[in-house]
Amino acid sequence: MERFFTGKTIVAVCGMMADKEYGQYLSITAPFFHTLIVTKPCVPRALGAAELAEEARLYCDTVLTEPDALKAYERALSIAENEAVIFVCGSFYLASEIRPRILNKGNAGE
């Protein structure tokens, strides 16, 4: 991230499964994020947003919680500036929930 996004504001939306090494993942990725919005993918194995936020605060100064994945992405859009980068990370389940919204952004007149 440092190599490709130097000088850019990075806003991330992150949701993970409870049975994954989320602490280790966050220790590697979260220090690069200016704002991290934690959420909960819509699957039974998902880690709760509050629990993920607690761990994320160890590595990122600005951590927000939004349990609904699409609302978390919308929040990232509202926070991100023109030159900001938005990451959706942590789980393919999360990415699959948000992907249709990303793909339809250009078609929605936004």
Coordinates of C-alpha atoms in Angstrom, one line a residue:
M1 CA 0.0 0.0 0.0
E2 CA 2.8 2.4 0.9
R3 CA 4.4 1.9 -2.5
F4 CA 1.3 2.5 -4.6
F5 CA -0.7 5.0 -2.5
T6 CA 2.0 7.3 -1.0
G7 CA 0.4 10.6 0.0
K8 CA -3.2 9.3 -0.5
T9 CA -5.8 9.1 2.1
I10 CA -6.9 5.5 2.5
V11 CA -10.4 4.8 3.9
A12 CA -11.1 1.1 4.4
V13 CA -14.3 -0.9 5.0
C14 CA -13.4 -4.2 6.8
G15 CA -15.3 -7.2 7.9
M16 CA -14.0 -10.6 8.8
M17 CA -14.9 -14.1 9.8
A18 CA -14.7 -14.9 13.5
D19 CA -12.6 -18.0 12.8
K20 CA -9.8 -16.1 11.0
E21 CA -6.7 -14.5 12.5
Y22 CA -8.2 -11.0 12.5
G23 CA -5.8 -9.5 15.0
Q24 CA -2.8 -10.5 12.9
Y25 CA -4.5 -9.2 9.7
L26 CA -5.3 -5.9 11.3
S27 CA -1.8 -5.5 12.7
I28 CA -0.5 -5.6 9.1
T29 CA -3.1 -3.6 7.3
A30 CA -4.8 -1.2 9.7
P31 CA -1.7 1.1 10.3
F32 CA -2.0 2.2 6.6
F33 CA -5.6 3.3 6.9
H34 CA -6.5 6.9 7.8
T35 CA -10.0 5.8 8.6
L36 CA -11.2 2.2 9.1
I37 CA -14.9 1.4 9.1
V38 CA -15.6 -2.0 10.5
T39 CA -18.7 -3.9 9.6
K40 CA -20.1 -7.4 9.7
P41 CA -20.5 -9.5 6.6
C42 CA -24.0 -11.1 6.3
V43 CA -22.9 -14.7 7.0
P44 CA -23.2 -16.7 10.3
R45 CA -19.4 -17.1 10.6
A46 CA -18.8 -13.3 10.6
L47 CA -17.2 -11.5 13.5
G48 CA -19.3 -8.8 15.1
A49 CA -18.4 -5.3 14.2
A50 CA -17.9 -4.2 17.8
E51 CA -15.4 -6.9 18.5
L52 CA -13.5 -6.2 15.3
A53 CA -13.5 -2.5 16.1
E54 CA -12.0 -3.2 19.5
E55 CA -9.1 -5.0 17.9
A56 CA -8.7 -2.4 15.1
R57 CA -8.3 0.4 17.6
L58 CA -4.9 -1.1 18.6
Y59 CA -3.6 -0.3 15.1
C60 CA -5.6 2.6 13.6
D61 CA -6.4 5.9 15.2
T62 CA -9.8 6.5 13.5
V63 CA -12.1 3.4 13.7
L64 CA -15.8 3.7 13.1
T65 CA -18.4 1.0 13.5
E66 CA -21.3 0.3 11.0
P67 CA -22.8 -3.1 11.3
D68 CA -24.5 -2.9 7.9
A69 CA -22.0 -3.5 5.1
L70 CA -23.7 -1.4 2.5
K71 CA -24.1 1.5 4.9
A72 CA -20.4 1.1 5.9
Y73 CA -19.4 1.5 2.2
E74 CA -21.7 4.5 1.8
R75 CA -20.1 6.0 4.9
A76 CA -16.7 5.5 3.3
L77 CA -17.8 7.3 0.2
S78 CA -19.0 10.2 2.3
I79 CA -15.7 10.4 4.2
A80 CA -13.4 9.9 1.3
E81 CA -12.1 13.0 -0.5
N82 CA -11.6 13.3 -4.2
E83 CA -8.1 11.8 -4.2
A84 CA -8.8 9.2 -1.5
V85 CA -8.6 5.5 -2.0
I86 CA -11.4 3.2 -0.6
F87 CA -10.4 -0.4 0.2
V88 CA -13.0 -3.1 0.9
C89 CA -11.0 -5.8 2.7
G90 CA -11.0 -8.7 5.2
S91 CA -13.4 -11.1 3.5
F92 CA -14.6 -12.1 0.1
Y93 CA -18.1 -12.3 1.6
L94 CA -17.9 -8.6 2.4
A95 CA -16.6 -7.8 -1.1
S96 CA -19.4 -9.8 -2.7
E97 CA -22.0 -7.8 -0.7
I98 CA -20.5 -4.4 -1.7
R99 CA -19.4 -5.3 -5.2
P100 CA -22.8 -4.7 -6.9
R101 CA -23.0 -1.2 -5.3
I102 CA -19.5 -0.4 -6.6
L103 CA -20.3 -1.6 -10.1
N104 CA -23.6 0.3 -10.3
K105 CA -22.2 3.5 -9.0
G106 CA -21.5 4.8 -12.5
N107 CA -25.0 3.8 -13.7
A108 CA -26.8 5.5 -10.9
G109 CA -26.1 9.0 -12.0
E110 CA -23.6 9.6 -9.2

